[in-house]
mmCIF file of C-alpha atoms in Angstrom:
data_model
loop_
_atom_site.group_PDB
_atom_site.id
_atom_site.type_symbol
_atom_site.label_atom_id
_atom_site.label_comp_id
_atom_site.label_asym_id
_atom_site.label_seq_id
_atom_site.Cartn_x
_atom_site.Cartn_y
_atom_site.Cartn_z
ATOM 1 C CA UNK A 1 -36.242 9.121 -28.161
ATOM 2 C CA UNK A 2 -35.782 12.908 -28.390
ATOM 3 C CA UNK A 3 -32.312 12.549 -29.580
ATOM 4 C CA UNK A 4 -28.853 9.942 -29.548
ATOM 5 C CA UNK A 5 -28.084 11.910 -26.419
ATOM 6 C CA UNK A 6 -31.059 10.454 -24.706
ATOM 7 C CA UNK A 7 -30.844 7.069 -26.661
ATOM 8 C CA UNK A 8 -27.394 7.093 -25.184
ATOM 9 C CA UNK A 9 -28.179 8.058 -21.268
ATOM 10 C CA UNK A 10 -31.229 5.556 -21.628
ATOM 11 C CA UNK A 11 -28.713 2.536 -22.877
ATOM 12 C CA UNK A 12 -26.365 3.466 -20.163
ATOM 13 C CA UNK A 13 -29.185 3.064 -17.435
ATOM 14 C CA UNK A 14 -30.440 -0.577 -18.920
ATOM 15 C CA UNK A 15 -26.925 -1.389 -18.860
ATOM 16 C CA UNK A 16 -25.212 -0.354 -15.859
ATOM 17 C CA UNK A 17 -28.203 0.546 -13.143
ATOM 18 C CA UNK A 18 -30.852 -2.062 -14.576
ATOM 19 C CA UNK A 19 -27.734 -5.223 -15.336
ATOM 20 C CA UNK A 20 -29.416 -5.813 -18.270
ATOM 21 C CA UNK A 21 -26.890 -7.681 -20.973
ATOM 22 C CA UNK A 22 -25.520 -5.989 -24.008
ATOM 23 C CA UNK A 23 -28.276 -9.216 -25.991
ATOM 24 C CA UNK A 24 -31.288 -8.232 -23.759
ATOM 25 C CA UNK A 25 -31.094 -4.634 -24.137
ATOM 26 C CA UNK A 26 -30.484 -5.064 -28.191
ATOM 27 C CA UNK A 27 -34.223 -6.874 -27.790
ATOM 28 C CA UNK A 28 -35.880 -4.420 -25.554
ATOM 29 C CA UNK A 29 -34.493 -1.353 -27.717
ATOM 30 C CA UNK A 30 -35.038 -3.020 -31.201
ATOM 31 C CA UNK A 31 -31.258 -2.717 -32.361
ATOM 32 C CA UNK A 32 -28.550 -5.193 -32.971
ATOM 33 C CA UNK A 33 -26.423 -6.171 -30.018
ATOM 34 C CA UNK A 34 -23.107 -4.763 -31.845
ATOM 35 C CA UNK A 35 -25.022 -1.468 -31.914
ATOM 36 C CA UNK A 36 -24.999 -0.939 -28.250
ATOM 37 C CA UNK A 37 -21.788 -2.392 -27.580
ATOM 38 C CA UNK A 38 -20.655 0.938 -29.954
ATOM 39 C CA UNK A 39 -23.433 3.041 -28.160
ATOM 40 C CA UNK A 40 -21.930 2.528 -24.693
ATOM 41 C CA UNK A 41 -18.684 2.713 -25.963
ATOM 42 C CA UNK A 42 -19.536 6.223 -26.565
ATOM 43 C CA UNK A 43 -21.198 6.800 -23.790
ATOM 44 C CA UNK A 44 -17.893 6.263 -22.277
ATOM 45 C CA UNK A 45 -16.225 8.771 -24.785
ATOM 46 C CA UNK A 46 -18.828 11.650 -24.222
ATOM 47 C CA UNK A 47 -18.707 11.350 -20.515
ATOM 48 C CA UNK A 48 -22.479 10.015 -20.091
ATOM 49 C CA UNK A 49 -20.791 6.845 -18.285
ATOM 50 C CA UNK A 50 -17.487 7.432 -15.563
ATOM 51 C CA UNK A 51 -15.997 4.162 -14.597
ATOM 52 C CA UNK A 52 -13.961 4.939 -11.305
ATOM 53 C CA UNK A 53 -11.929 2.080 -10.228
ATOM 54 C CA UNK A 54 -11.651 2.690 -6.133
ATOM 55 C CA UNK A 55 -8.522 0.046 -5.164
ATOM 56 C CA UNK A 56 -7.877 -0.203 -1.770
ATOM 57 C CA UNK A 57 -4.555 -1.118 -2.376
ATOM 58 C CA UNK A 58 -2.440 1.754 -3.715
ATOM 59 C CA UNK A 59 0.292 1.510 -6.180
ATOM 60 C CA UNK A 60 3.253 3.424 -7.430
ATOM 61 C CA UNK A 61 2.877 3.565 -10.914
ATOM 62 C CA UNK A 62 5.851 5.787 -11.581
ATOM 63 C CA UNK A 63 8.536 3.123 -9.682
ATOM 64 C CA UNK A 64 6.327 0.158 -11.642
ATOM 65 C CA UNK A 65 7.089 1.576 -15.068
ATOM 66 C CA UNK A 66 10.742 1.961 -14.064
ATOM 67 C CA UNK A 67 11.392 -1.036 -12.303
ATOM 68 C CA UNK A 68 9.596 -2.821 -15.722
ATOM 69 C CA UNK A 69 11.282 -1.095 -17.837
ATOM 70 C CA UNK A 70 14.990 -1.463 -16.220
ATOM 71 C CA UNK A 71 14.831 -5.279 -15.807
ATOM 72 C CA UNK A 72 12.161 -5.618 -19.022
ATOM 73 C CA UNK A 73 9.880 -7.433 -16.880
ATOM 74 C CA UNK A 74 6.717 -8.122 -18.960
ATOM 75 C CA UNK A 75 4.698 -6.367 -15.857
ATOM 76 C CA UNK A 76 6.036 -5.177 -12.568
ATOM 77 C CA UNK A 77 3.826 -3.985 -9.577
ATOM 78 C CA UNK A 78 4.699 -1.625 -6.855
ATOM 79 C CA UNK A 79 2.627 -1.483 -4.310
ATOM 80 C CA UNK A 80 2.578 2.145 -2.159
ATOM 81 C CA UNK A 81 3.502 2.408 1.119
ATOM 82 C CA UNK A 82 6.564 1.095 3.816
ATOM 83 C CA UNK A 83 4.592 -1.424 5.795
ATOM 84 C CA UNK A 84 5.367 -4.224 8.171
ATOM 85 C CA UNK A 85 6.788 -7.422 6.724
ATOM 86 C CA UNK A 86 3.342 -9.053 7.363
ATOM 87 C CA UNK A 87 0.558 -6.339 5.676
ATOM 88 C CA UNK A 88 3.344 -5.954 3.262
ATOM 89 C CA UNK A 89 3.573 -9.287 2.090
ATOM 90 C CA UNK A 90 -0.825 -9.741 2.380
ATOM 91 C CA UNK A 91 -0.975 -6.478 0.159
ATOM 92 C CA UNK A 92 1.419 -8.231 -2.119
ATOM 93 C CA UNK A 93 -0.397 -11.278 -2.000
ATOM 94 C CA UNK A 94 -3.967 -10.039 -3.105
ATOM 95 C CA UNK A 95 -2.111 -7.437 -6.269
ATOM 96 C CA UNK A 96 -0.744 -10.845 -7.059
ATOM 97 C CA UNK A 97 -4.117 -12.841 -6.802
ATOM 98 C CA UNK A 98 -5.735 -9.978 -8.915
ATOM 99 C CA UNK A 99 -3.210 -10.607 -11.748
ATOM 100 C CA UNK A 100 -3.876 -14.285 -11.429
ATOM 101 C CA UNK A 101 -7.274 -13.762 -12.234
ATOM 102 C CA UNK A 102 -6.703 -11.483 -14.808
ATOM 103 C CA UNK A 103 -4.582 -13.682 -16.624
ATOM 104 C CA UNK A 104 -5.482 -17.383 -15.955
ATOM 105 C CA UNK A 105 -7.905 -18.540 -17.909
ATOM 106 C CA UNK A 106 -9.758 -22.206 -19.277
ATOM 107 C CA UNK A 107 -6.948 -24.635 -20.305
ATOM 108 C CA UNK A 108 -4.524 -23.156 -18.328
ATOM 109 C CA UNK A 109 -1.664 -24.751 -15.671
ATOM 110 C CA UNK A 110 -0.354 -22.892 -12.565
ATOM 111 C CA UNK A 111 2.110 -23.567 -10.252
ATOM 112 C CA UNK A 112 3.409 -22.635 -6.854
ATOM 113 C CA UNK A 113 6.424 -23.768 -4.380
ATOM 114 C CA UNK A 114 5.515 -22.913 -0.184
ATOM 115 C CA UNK A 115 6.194 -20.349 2.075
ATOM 116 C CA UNK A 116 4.504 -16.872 3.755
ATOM 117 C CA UNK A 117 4.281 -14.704 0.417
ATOM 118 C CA UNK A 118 2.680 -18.052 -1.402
ATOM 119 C CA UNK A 119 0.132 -18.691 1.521
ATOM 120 C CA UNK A 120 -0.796 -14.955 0.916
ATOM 121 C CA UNK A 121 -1.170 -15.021 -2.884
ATOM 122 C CA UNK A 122 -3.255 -18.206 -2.283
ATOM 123 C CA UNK A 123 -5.497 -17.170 0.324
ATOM 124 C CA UNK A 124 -6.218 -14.052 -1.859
ATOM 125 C CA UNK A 125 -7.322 -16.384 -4.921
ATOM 126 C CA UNK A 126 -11.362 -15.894 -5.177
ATOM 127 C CA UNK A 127 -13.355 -18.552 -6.068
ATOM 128 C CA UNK A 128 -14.028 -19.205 -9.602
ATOM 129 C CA UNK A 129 -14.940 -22.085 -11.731
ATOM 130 C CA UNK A 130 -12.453 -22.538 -14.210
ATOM 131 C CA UNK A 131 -12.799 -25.653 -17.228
ATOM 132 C CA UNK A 132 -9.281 -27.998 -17.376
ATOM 133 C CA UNK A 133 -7.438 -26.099 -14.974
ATOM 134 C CA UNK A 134 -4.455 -27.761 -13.005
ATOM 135 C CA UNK A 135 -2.700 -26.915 -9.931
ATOM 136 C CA UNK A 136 0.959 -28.037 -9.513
ATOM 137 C CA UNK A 137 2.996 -28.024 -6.144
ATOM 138 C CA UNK A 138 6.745 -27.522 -7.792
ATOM 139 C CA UNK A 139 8.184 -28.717 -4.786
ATOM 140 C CA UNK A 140 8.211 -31.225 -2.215
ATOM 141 C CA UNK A 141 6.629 -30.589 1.686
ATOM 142 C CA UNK A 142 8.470 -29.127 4.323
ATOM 143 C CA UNK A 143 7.501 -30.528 7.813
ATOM 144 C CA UNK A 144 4.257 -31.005 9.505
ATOM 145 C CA UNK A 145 5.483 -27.642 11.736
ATOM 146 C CA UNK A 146 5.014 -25.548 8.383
ATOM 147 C CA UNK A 147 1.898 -27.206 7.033
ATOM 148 C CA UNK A 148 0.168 -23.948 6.678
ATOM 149 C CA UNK A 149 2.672 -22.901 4.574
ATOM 150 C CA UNK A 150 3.114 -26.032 2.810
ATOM 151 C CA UNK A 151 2.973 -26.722 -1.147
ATOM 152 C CA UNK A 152 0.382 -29.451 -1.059
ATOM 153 C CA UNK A 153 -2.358 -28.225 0.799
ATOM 154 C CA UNK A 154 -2.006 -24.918 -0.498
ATOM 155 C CA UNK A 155 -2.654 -26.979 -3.935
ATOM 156 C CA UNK A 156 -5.420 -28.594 -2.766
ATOM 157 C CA UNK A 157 -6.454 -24.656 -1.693
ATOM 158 C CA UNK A 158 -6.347 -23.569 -4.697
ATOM 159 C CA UNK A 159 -7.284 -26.393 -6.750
ATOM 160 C CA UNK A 160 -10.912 -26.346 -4.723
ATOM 161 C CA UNK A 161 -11.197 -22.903 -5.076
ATOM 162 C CA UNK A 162 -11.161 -22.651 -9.309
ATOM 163 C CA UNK A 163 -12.382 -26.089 -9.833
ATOM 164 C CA UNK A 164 -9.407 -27.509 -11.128
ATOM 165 C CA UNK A 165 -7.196 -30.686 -10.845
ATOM 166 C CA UNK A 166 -4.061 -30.789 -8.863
ATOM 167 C CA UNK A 167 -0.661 -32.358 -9.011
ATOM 168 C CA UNK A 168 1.459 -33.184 -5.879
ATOM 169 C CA UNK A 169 4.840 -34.126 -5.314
ATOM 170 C CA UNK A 170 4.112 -36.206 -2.037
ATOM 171 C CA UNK A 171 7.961 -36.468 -0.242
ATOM 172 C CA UNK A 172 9.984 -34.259 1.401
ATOM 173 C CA UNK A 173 11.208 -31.071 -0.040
ATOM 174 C CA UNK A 174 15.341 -32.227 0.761
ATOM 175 C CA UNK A 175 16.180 -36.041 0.597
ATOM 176 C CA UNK A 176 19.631 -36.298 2.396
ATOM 177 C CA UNK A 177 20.962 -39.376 -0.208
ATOM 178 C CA UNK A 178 21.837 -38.062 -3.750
ATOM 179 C CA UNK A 179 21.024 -41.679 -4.668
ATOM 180 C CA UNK A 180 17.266 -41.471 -2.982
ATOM 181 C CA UNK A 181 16.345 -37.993 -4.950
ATOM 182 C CA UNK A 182 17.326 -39.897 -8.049
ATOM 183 C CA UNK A 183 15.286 -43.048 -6.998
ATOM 184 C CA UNK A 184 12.242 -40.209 -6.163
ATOM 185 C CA UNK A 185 12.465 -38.813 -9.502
ATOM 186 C CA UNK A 186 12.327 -42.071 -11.257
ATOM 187 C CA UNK A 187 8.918 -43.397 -9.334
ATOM 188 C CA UNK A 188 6.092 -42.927 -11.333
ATOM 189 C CA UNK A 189 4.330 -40.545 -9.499
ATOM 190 C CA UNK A 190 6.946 -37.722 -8.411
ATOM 191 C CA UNK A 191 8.202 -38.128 -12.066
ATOM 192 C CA UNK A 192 4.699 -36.957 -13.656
ATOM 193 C CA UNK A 193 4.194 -34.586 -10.864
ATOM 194 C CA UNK A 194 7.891 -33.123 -11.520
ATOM 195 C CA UNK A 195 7.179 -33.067 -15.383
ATOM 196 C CA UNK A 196 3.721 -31.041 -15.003
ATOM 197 C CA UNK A 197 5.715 -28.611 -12.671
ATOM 198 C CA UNK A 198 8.042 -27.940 -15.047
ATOM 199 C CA UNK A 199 5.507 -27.313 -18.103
ATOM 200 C CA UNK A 200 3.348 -24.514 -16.545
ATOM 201 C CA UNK A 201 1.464 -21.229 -17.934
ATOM 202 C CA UNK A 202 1.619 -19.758 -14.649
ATOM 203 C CA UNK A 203 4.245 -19.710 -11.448
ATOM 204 C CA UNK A 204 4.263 -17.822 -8.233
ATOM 205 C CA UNK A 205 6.816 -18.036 -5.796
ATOM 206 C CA UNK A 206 8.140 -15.912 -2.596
ATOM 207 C CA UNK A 207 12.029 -15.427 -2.684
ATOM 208 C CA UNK A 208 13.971 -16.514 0.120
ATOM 209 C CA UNK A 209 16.917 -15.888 1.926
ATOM 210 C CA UNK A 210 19.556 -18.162 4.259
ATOM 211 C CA UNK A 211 19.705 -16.157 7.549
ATOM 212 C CA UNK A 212 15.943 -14.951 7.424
ATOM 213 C CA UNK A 213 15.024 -16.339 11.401
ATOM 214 C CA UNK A 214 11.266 -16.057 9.941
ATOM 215 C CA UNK A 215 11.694 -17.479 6.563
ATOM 216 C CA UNK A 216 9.860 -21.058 5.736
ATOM 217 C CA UNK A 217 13.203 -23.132 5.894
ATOM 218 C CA UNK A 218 14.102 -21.765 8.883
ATOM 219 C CA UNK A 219 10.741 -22.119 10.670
ATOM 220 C CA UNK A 220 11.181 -25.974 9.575
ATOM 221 C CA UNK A 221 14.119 -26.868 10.809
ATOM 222 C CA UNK A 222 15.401 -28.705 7.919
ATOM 223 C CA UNK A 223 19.015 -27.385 8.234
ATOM 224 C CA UNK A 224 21.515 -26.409 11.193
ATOM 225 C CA UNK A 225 23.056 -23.631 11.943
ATOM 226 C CA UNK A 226 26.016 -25.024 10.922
ATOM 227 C CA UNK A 227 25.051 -25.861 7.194
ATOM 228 C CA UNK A 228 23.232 -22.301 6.990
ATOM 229 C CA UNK A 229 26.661 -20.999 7.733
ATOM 230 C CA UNK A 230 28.099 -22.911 4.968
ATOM 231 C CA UNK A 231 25.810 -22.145 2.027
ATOM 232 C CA UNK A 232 26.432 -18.221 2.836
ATOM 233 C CA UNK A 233 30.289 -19.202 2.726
ATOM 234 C CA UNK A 234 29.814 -20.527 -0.901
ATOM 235 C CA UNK A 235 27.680 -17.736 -1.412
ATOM 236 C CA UNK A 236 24.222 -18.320 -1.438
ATOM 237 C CA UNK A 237 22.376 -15.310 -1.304
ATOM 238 C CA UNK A 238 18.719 -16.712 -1.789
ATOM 239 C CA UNK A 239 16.577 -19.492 -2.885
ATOM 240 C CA UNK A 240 13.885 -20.280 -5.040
ATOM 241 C CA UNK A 241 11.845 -23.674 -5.399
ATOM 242 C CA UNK A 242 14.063 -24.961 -2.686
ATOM 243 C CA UNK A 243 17.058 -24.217 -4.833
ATOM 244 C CA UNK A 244 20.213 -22.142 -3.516
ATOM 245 C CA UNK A 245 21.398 -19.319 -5.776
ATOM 246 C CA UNK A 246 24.107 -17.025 -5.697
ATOM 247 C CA UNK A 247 24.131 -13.373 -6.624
ATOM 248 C CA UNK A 248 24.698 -14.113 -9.891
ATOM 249 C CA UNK A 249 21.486 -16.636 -9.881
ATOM 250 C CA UNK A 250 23.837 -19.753 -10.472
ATOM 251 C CA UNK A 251 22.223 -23.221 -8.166
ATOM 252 C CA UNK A 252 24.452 -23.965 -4.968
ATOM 253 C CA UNK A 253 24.443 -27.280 -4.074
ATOM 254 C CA UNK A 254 23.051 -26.916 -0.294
ATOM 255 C CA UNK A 255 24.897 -29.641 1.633
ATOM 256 C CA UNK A 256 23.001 -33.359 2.895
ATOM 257 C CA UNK A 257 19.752 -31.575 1.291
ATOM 258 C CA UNK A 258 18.799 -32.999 -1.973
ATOM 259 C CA UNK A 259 15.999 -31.119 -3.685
ATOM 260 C CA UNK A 260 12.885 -33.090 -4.630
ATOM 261 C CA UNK A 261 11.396 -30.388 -6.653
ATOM 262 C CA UNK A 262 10.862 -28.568 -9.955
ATOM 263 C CA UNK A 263 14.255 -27.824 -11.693
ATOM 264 C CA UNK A 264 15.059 -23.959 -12.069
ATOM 265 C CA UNK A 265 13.962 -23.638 -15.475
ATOM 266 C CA UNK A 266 10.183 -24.258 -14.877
ATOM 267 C CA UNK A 267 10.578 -20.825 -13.426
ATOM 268 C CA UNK A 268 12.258 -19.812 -17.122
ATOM 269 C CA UNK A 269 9.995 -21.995 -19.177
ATOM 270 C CA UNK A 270 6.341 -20.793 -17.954
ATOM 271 C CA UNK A 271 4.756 -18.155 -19.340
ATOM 272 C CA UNK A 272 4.249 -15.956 -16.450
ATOM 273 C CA UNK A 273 6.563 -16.195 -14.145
ATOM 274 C CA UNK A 274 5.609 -13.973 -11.025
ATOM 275 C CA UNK A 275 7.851 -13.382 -8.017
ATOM 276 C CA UNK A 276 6.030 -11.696 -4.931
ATOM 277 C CA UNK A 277 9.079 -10.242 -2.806
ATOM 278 C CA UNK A 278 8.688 -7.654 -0.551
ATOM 279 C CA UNK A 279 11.120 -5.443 2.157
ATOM 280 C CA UNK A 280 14.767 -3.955 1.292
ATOM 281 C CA UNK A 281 16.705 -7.144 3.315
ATOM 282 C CA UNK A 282 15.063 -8.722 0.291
ATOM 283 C CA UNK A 283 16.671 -6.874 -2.514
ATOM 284 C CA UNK A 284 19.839 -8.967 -2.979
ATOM 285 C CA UNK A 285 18.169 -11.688 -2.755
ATOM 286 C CA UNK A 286 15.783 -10.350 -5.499
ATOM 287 C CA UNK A 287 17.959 -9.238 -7.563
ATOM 288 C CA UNK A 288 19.974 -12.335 -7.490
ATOM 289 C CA UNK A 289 16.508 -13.995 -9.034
ATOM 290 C CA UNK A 290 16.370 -11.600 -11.796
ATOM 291 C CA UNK A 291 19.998 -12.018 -12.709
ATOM 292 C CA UNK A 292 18.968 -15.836 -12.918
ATOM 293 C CA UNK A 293 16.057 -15.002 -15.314
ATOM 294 C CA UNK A 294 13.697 -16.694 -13.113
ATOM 295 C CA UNK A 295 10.950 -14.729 -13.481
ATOM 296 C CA UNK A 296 9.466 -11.833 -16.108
ATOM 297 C CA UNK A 297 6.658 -10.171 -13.277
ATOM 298 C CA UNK A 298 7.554 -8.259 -10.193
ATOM 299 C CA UNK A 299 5.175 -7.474 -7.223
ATOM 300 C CA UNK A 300 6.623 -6.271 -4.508
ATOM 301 C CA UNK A 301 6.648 -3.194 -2.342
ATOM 302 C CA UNK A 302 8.385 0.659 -2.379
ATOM 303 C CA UNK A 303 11.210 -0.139 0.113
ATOM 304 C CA UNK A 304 12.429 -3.100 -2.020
ATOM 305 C CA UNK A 305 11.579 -1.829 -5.499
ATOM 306 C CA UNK A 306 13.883 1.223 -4.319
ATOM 307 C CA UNK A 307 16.665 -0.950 -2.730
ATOM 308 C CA UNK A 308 16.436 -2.809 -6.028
ATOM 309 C CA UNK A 309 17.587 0.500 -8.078
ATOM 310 C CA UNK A 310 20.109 1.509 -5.831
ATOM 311 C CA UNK A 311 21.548 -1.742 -5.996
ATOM 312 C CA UNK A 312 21.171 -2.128 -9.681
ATOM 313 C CA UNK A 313 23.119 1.361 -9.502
ATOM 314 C CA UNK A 314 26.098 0.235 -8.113
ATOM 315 C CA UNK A 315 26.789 -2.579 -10.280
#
């Protein structure tokens, strides 16, 4: 070599253009493999080696740093643009996928309910084999008109795609018996699922609302008009893992419809807790979720992440 510079470029090229490994290229050059991992380092430094990261999917850093820093989210993601409901919520959906990967790892439990913005996030998931990974549905199934939206095959989605093991909780999502929930969660089976759903590294979860014509529990038909009209009465505002909240993100009971899922605080008690919300007729709804301190990760889009300030503003 006529100098480091050249040592440097010539690293660089065995590394990046040739795919050699950081081990092979300490062999071919005659130097220890820490040595190059420093050499490429500062190849980095001096400007030999540009790493541009082109994401098709723009964010707002600015409004992500705010919105993290006003509800002390441990991340929050804003992704650019006013979209439709449906690119917004598949934009969403893959930023949400990405931090999946980037954060799930051997060992590892995550955990999901049903509905549009968890179909997205799932269908974004890449393949990758994964060692001792489990996939939990946190809630029970919705109806056989919803199935693509459903908790337990997007499990067994998932589960397939990162080689991992997955829990179900095989019954329907609202029992209309007090007396037959409790019976559910004392059978063997919906009692281990429920306890692995409430034990998790990693949740996702769409927020809902009552009176959204398009949202999963409407599209269902598990409740009337007339009980939809009731829960708003008492004040439900949204729901999460088939769970009413108010504004203040306190459980309504939701009349005749007896949740066979996760409790609320498997949202609180995982690690990562990640809701994926998007559009402003979402904000109350959203905020009511944060209030509850159901979950420490945003990802949502501009319209809502604004909405969400201007709320916060008034209170």
């Amino acid at each position: 070599m006529k100098n480091h510079l050249d040592q440097l470029v010539y690293i660089a090229n065995l590394y990046y253009e040739q795919r050699l490994s950081q081990s092979e290229i300490a062999q071919v050059v005659g130097i220890s493999r820490p040595t190059v991992s420093r050499m490429l380092e500062e190849a980095r430094q001096t400007g030999i080696v540009e790493i541009i990261v082109h994401d098709p999917i723009r964010k707002n850093m600015n409004l992500s740093t705010i919105i993290r820093e006003r509800y002390q989210f441990r991340e929050a993601i804003v992704v650019a643009g006013n979209s439709k409901y449906d690119i917004a919520v598949e934009r969403c959906g893959r930023v949400a996928a990405q931090l999946i990967s980037n954060i799930l790892d051997n060992n590892m439990s995550l955990g999901f309910s049903w509905g549009r913005a968890v179909r997205a996030v799932c269908n974004a998931i890449s393949p990758k084999e994964y060692y001792n990974v489990t996939v939990a549905q946190m809630a029970g199934c919705l109806s056989v008109k919803s199935s693509q939206f459903d908790g337990l095959e997007l499990a067994i989605d998932v589960a397939r795609k990162l080689n991992a093991t997955y829990s179900n909780i095989v019954s329907p999502v609202y029992v209309e018996l007090e007396t037959l929930q409790k019976s559910l969660f004392e059978s063997k089976q919906i009692k281990q699922a429920i306890e692995i759903a409430s034990n998790l590294d990693i949740v996702f979860s769409g927020i809902g609302t009552v009176n959204d014509k398009n949202g999963s529990l409407m599209l269902s038909d598990c409740s009337t008009p007339e009980e939809r009209a009731e829960v708003l009465e008492r004040g439900a505002v949204a729901h999460i893992l088939a769970r009413l909240i108010d504004k203040n993100g306190k459980e309504i009971l939701f009349p005749n419809h007896y949740p066979v899922s996760a409790p609320l605080d498997a949202m609180k008690n995982a690690k990562w807790s990640i809701g994926v919300s998007v559009t402003k007729e979402k904000a109350e709804a959203t905020l009511a979720v944060i209030k509850g301190g159901y979950i420490n990760c945003l990802i949502c889009d501009e319209p809502l992440a604004f909405e969400l300030l201007k709320l916060s503003n008034f209170e």
